[in-house]
XYZ file of C-alpha atoms in Angstrom:
429
model
C 145.140 179.289 232.869
C 143.384 176.583 234.864
C 139.907 177.175 233.352
C 140.939 176.642 229.717
C 139.804 173.427 228.065
C 140.062 171.627 224.741
C 137.069 169.813 223.296
C 137.408 166.334 221.837
C 134.408 164.975 219.939
C 134.072 161.212 219.376
C 131.022 159.833 217.569
C 128.998 162.892 218.473
C 129.961 162.926 222.153
C 132.136 165.802 223.334
C 134.689 165.645 226.131
C 136.259 168.635 227.816
C 139.976 168.187 228.453
C 141.830 170.596 230.767
C 144.697 172.605 229.303
C 147.865 173.589 231.142
C 150.238 176.422 230.311
C 153.963 176.041 231.057
C 156.290 178.886 231.987
C 157.807 178.438 228.512
C 156.901 176.332 225.508
C 153.596 175.161 223.989
C 150.436 174.582 226.006
C 149.580 171.031 226.997
C 146.266 169.179 226.791
C 145.893 167.018 229.902
C 144.575 163.602 228.813
C 145.090 161.894 232.186
C 141.384 161.031 232.507
C 140.657 160.540 228.808
C 140.480 156.748 228.959
C 138.257 156.792 232.023
C 135.896 159.283 230.418
C 135.910 158.285 226.738
C 137.384 154.788 226.668
C 140.101 155.711 224.150
C 143.869 156.126 224.200
C 146.010 158.569 222.259
C 148.638 157.206 219.854
C 152.031 158.913 219.657
C 154.958 156.729 218.452
C 158.189 158.067 219.896
C 156.199 160.285 222.296
C 157.227 163.293 220.207
C 153.964 165.136 220.958
C 153.459 163.889 224.509
C 154.467 165.529 227.781
C 155.303 162.797 230.294
C 156.154 164.874 233.348
C 156.423 168.268 235.000
C 160.025 169.477 235.097
C 161.791 172.703 236.033
C 165.326 171.660 235.081
C 165.928 172.189 231.346
C 164.005 173.932 228.576
C 164.690 173.692 224.847
C 163.202 175.868 222.109
C 164.374 174.189 218.943
C 163.001 176.868 216.630
C 164.933 179.615 218.415
C 168.023 177.489 219.034
C 167.642 177.978 222.778
C 168.750 175.719 225.644
C 168.192 176.854 229.239
C 169.281 175.176 232.473
C 167.100 176.489 235.296
C 166.560 179.563 233.100
C 170.242 180.219 232.342
C 171.314 180.048 228.646
C 173.772 177.254 227.953
C 176.200 179.528 226.107
C 176.500 181.802 229.180
C 177.072 178.811 231.451
C 179.697 177.328 229.141
C 181.504 180.665 228.779
C 181.361 181.911 232.369
C 180.807 178.893 234.578
C 182.304 175.430 234.900
C 180.938 171.898 235.079
C 180.619 171.380 238.834
C 178.894 174.733 239.232
C 176.444 173.671 236.513
C 176.006 170.366 238.363
C 175.004 172.293 241.482
C 172.600 174.412 239.436
C 170.917 171.364 237.903
C 170.658 169.553 241.223
C 169.464 172.413 243.411
C 167.855 174.940 241.082
C 170.045 177.965 241.805
C 173.631 179.020 241.234
C 175.658 178.433 244.412
C 177.306 180.997 246.628
C 181.095 180.789 246.891
C 180.804 178.851 250.167
C 178.168 176.491 248.750
C 180.259 175.819 245.664
C 183.393 175.128 247.691
C 181.530 172.642 249.898
C 179.960 170.949 246.873
C 183.284 170.665 245.023
C 184.953 169.215 248.112
C 182.134 166.711 248.530
C 182.330 165.523 244.919
C 186.127 165.406 244.964
C 186.156 163.186 248.044
C 183.705 160.742 246.523
C 185.733 160.041 243.354
C 187.400 156.824 244.539
C 185.453 153.601 244.099
C 185.363 150.630 246.453
C 188.577 148.662 245.963
C 186.690 145.405 245.527
C 184.937 146.866 242.469
C 188.240 146.538 240.607
C 187.468 142.820 240.351
C 184.483 143.568 238.136
C 186.691 145.013 235.407
C 188.836 141.890 235.295
C 185.740 139.840 234.573
C 185.334 141.543 231.194
C 187.262 140.675 228.048
C 189.978 143.167 227.227
C 188.278 143.986 223.931
C 184.929 144.740 225.581
C 183.452 148.107 224.608
C 183.908 150.596 227.484
C 180.155 151.264 227.468
C 179.465 147.570 228.106
C 181.813 147.739 231.067
C 180.204 150.932 232.371
C 176.682 149.488 232.219
C 177.804 146.549 234.360
C 179.956 148.399 236.867
C 177.577 151.329 237.445
C 174.716 148.893 237.945
C 176.886 146.985 240.437
C 177.357 150.098 242.591
C 174.107 149.192 244.353
C 175.889 146.089 245.689
C 178.458 148.268 247.459
C 176.682 151.420 248.569
C 173.732 150.100 250.551
C 173.525 153.301 252.578
C 172.274 155.281 249.558
C 169.700 153.047 247.887
C 166.607 153.983 249.920
C 164.869 156.337 247.501
C 162.387 157.432 250.184
C 165.147 158.937 252.325
C 166.112 162.452 251.091
C 169.568 162.182 252.669
C 170.274 158.888 250.915
C 169.104 160.374 247.619
C 171.573 163.209 248.181
C 174.463 160.853 248.891
C 173.633 158.693 245.858
C 173.569 161.795 243.654
C 177.001 162.886 244.830
C 178.445 159.404 244.463
C 177.248 159.011 240.888
C 178.539 162.404 239.753
C 181.881 161.695 241.427
C 182.439 158.031 240.590
C 181.165 157.654 237.017
C 184.242 159.520 235.630
C 186.497 157.154 237.590
C 184.598 154.136 236.244
C 184.752 155.470 232.666
C 188.498 156.101 232.925
C 189.055 152.632 234.391
C 187.034 151.079 231.568
C 189.315 152.851 229.104
C 192.505 151.827 230.893
C 191.335 148.236 231.071
C 190.541 148.193 227.333
C 194.082 149.253 226.423
C 195.850 147.041 228.956
C 197.188 149.788 231.193
C 197.004 149.966 234.995
C 194.242 151.941 236.662
C 195.100 155.474 237.749
C 193.536 156.590 241.016
C 191.844 160.011 241.240
C 193.500 162.882 243.052
C 191.913 165.438 245.349
C 194.155 168.367 244.427
C 193.016 168.911 240.829
C 189.693 169.858 239.253
C 187.035 167.487 237.908
C 187.946 167.648 234.198
C 191.700 167.524 234.852
C 191.187 164.533 237.114
C 189.357 162.680 234.364
C 192.056 163.408 231.774
C 194.752 162.322 234.206
C 192.959 159.055 235.005
C 192.693 158.364 231.272
C 196.177 159.323 230.093
C 198.613 159.141 233.029
C 200.823 156.107 233.611
C 202.714 155.169 236.797
C 206.078 155.355 235.034
C 206.117 159.142 234.682
C 204.507 162.341 235.883
C 201.511 163.585 233.909
C 200.638 167.256 233.781
C 197.228 168.236 232.435
C 197.308 171.077 229.915
C 194.847 173.790 231.041
C 193.557 174.262 227.466
C 192.647 170.578 227.246
C 191.143 170.629 230.741
C 188.989 173.632 229.817
C 187.842 171.924 226.617
C 186.989 168.761 228.553
C 185.070 170.795 231.115
C 183.079 172.440 228.334
C 182.244 169.089 226.762
C 180.902 167.978 230.134
C 178.982 171.233 230.595
C 177.420 171.231 227.136
C 176.208 167.644 227.505
C 175.010 167.847 231.114
C 171.276 167.703 230.403
C 169.002 167.911 227.386
C 165.424 167.757 228.614
C 163.372 164.543 228.170
C 165.584 162.754 225.640
C 165.697 158.973 225.190
C 168.201 158.154 227.945
C 166.677 160.613 230.428
C 163.241 159.168 229.762
C 164.750 155.705 230.292
C 166.123 156.769 233.685
C 162.748 158.224 234.649
C 160.866 155.109 233.492
C 163.205 152.828 235.447
C 162.916 155.093 238.490
C 159.126 155.067 238.342
C 159.190 151.428 239.494
C 161.165 152.373 242.601
C 164.471 150.990 241.310
C 167.620 152.192 243.065
C 169.471 155.162 241.511
C 172.491 153.139 240.390
C 170.272 150.747 238.420
C 168.422 153.700 236.885
C 171.617 155.408 235.724
C 172.933 152.091 234.373
C 169.730 151.908 232.304
C 170.390 155.437 231.052
C 173.930 154.473 230.042
C 172.602 151.463 228.133
C 170.155 153.681 226.237
C 172.800 156.315 225.537
C 174.944 153.626 223.920
C 172.583 153.559 220.929
C 174.096 155.130 217.784
C 170.978 157.273 217.272
C 171.579 158.897 220.662
C 175.029 159.028 222.236
C 176.990 157.793 219.251
C 176.492 160.827 217.026
C 179.960 162.307 217.530
C 181.518 158.902 216.873
C 179.539 158.619 213.634
C 180.701 162.104 212.684
C 184.365 161.260 213.170
C 184.001 158.007 211.248
C 182.497 160.021 208.388
C 185.482 162.393 208.419
C 187.792 159.405 208.211
C 185.763 157.972 205.352
C 186.214 161.234 203.423
C 189.928 160.866 204.087
C 191.467 163.998 202.580
C 190.221 167.556 201.922
C 190.331 167.122 198.142
C 187.531 164.508 198.383
C 185.120 166.837 200.223
C 183.337 168.126 197.043
C 182.526 164.530 196.100
C 180.878 163.847 199.456
C 179.047 167.170 199.536
C 177.595 166.334 196.117
C 176.492 162.966 197.482
C 174.892 164.655 200.503
C 172.864 166.901 198.181
C 171.730 163.922 196.077
C 168.394 162.688 197.453
C 168.957 159.310 195.806
C 172.288 158.757 197.554
C 172.046 157.162 201.028
C 175.104 159.087 202.245
C 174.397 161.728 204.897
C 176.736 164.296 206.380
C 176.946 163.560 210.107
C 177.403 166.402 212.593
C 175.333 168.960 210.668
C 171.906 170.150 211.721
C 170.016 168.708 214.688
C 166.749 166.844 215.174
C 165.686 169.253 217.939
C 167.278 172.533 216.866
C 165.677 173.848 213.680
C 167.915 176.905 213.619
C 171.326 176.383 215.187
C 172.632 174.273 218.049
C 173.368 176.826 220.824
C 176.084 174.534 222.201
C 178.001 174.459 218.930
C 179.298 178.043 219.079
C 181.062 177.468 222.391
C 182.285 174.038 221.336
C 183.738 175.521 218.133
C 185.755 177.944 220.254
C 187.168 175.054 222.286
C 187.859 173.074 219.117
C 189.846 175.981 217.678
C 191.824 176.324 220.926
C 192.621 172.596 221.071
C 193.625 172.423 217.402
C 195.809 175.504 217.793
C 197.513 173.806 220.733
C 197.942 170.360 219.206
C 198.151 171.282 215.523
C 196.412 169.642 212.575
C 199.181 169.752 209.998
C 199.876 166.018 210.250
C 196.330 164.888 210.934
C 194.273 164.438 207.733
C 191.029 163.813 209.670
C 191.250 167.183 211.379
C 192.207 168.849 208.100
C 189.042 167.407 206.552
C 186.996 168.662 209.514
C 188.253 172.232 209.252
C 187.730 172.406 205.491
C 184.291 170.793 205.688
C 183.283 173.271 208.368
C 184.425 176.188 206.199
C 182.522 174.970 203.154
C 179.346 174.176 205.106
C 179.230 177.649 206.635
C 179.471 179.245 203.172
C 177.627 176.828 200.859
C 174.125 178.127 200.043
C 172.669 174.604 200.264
C 173.738 174.231 203.903
C 172.892 177.822 204.835
C 169.389 177.669 203.347
C 168.609 174.353 205.038
C 170.248 175.572 208.280
C 172.595 172.597 208.343
C 175.109 174.194 210.675
C 177.843 172.159 212.358
C 176.402 170.910 215.659
C 177.911 170.071 219.029
C 178.671 166.489 217.945
C 180.788 167.727 215.029
C 183.042 169.777 217.284
C 183.141 167.438 220.283
C 184.242 164.552 218.072
C 187.062 166.675 216.668
C 188.198 167.706 220.160
C 188.139 164.195 221.625
C 190.029 162.790 218.633
C 192.657 165.519 218.898
C 193.067 164.773 222.612
C 193.845 161.138 221.796
C 190.598 159.401 222.741
C 189.543 156.469 220.548
C 185.998 156.641 219.176
C 184.984 153.857 221.580
C 185.397 156.378 224.421
C 183.209 159.108 222.926
C 179.949 157.707 224.306
C 181.382 156.903 227.771
C 182.503 160.534 228.003
C 178.980 161.578 227.042
C 177.715 159.344 229.874
C 180.059 161.044 232.349
C 178.657 164.426 231.364
C 175.008 163.345 231.301
C 175.078 161.609 234.701
C 174.268 164.859 236.495
C 171.278 165.404 234.214
C 170.000 161.889 234.873
C 170.498 162.304 238.613
C 168.783 165.709 238.668
C 165.812 164.376 236.714
C 165.674 161.295 238.965
C 165.687 163.413 242.137
C 162.984 165.690 240.755
C 160.833 162.730 239.802
C 161.123 160.912 243.133
C 160.109 164.073 244.985
C 157.079 164.637 242.735
C 153.837 163.806 244.612
C 152.241 162.927 241.259
C 154.769 160.106 240.661
C 153.273 157.024 239.031
C 154.908 153.950 237.570
C 155.370 154.359 233.834
C 152.934 152.258 231.843
C 152.575 153.300 228.181
C 149.593 151.964 226.251
C 149.602 150.407 222.792
C 147.640 150.147 219.574
C 147.233 146.393 219.433
C 147.350 144.964 215.891
C 147.687 141.235 216.640
C 145.224 138.345 216.545
C 142.043 138.522 218.584
C 141.121 135.677 220.931
C 141.300 132.188 219.429
C 141.243 128.667 220.838
C 144.312 126.546 221.354
C 144.761 123.816 218.718
C 146.326 120.511 219.709
C 149.676 119.884 217.984
C 148.452 116.874 215.991
C 145.702 119.046 214.463
C 147.933 121.902 213.275
């Protein structure tokens, strides 16, 4: 309701602040004019209580364990849809018709190749470079090759840039992986789907034919779908902040990739798998569960619970189904890490400590298991996350650029340093 206000009283003076009500979620106090009126800032480290933008793309209710893309629950999309259809939904706001989806899929498919000269960038990196380091550089360099889609004020160029990023980032990620293991690049193909294409570019070699297993392709597609967007998280906020200066879309997404690289953000599934390997064998699980329950022990079980979801991670149920399908296909009998994962999952779902604290296995727990079973090294977990999240970054970027209220990001600070003082000549110090 537009006429609702909140009253802030400072030293006996009251200020009326307008309140805004979203279509879902808590009301917001608009402090846009607070500094001009009262001469004060608000202080919110991590921006955990601050709304930075209007958005109609993704909504999360952590208490209910709810994640909606344009109003559609993520579990329905993951069960009934597929990644490129979800990409269309995020970009354009509605599910496509059959004709619209076919056109969109064809457009993305025919943008998957990268400029041949970009291959030279990969050879400038050391072979042992982390694939995320390579991706940050190469994605940022796209602006040097695709000049016809860097004008952010041209809606058609924004459209082309969006398609190019969604299509080419998987190719770049796969090439980064191939380069890191010393194998030749595998070009994309136009006759297979998005997820299958990515798996083929990662695992095929020129010496023999590679056929993508449909179970693995479906699991890969679900990983992409379940990581496509997650509201105003750290990397998305980074993309928006970079975009607020008018930077080109390739630079903005490169900034998002750099932020995602952080272990507190995109590296969660890697940390989970490393924990499973640290446990080693199922018989050691009770020891580590006891350590997790000990408040004085620094050990923490990775992949359980979620900072946002206070109930359950709505993505985890679907990801568990894919994990079961992949493990049934590939087997876990000779893989102690996967044996540990399955036993730890069973115990966590039954142990009263985990149930009472709602420490359910989250999407990172299951995605790490799937990617490991497929044969990806942990260094590729975050690049795969970046492939999935690119559409979210692009959708948020497009929404922001089209917003008439767009302003360059300029957070304030609570200054705690020295006040003004005079310079002292070096011989007098």
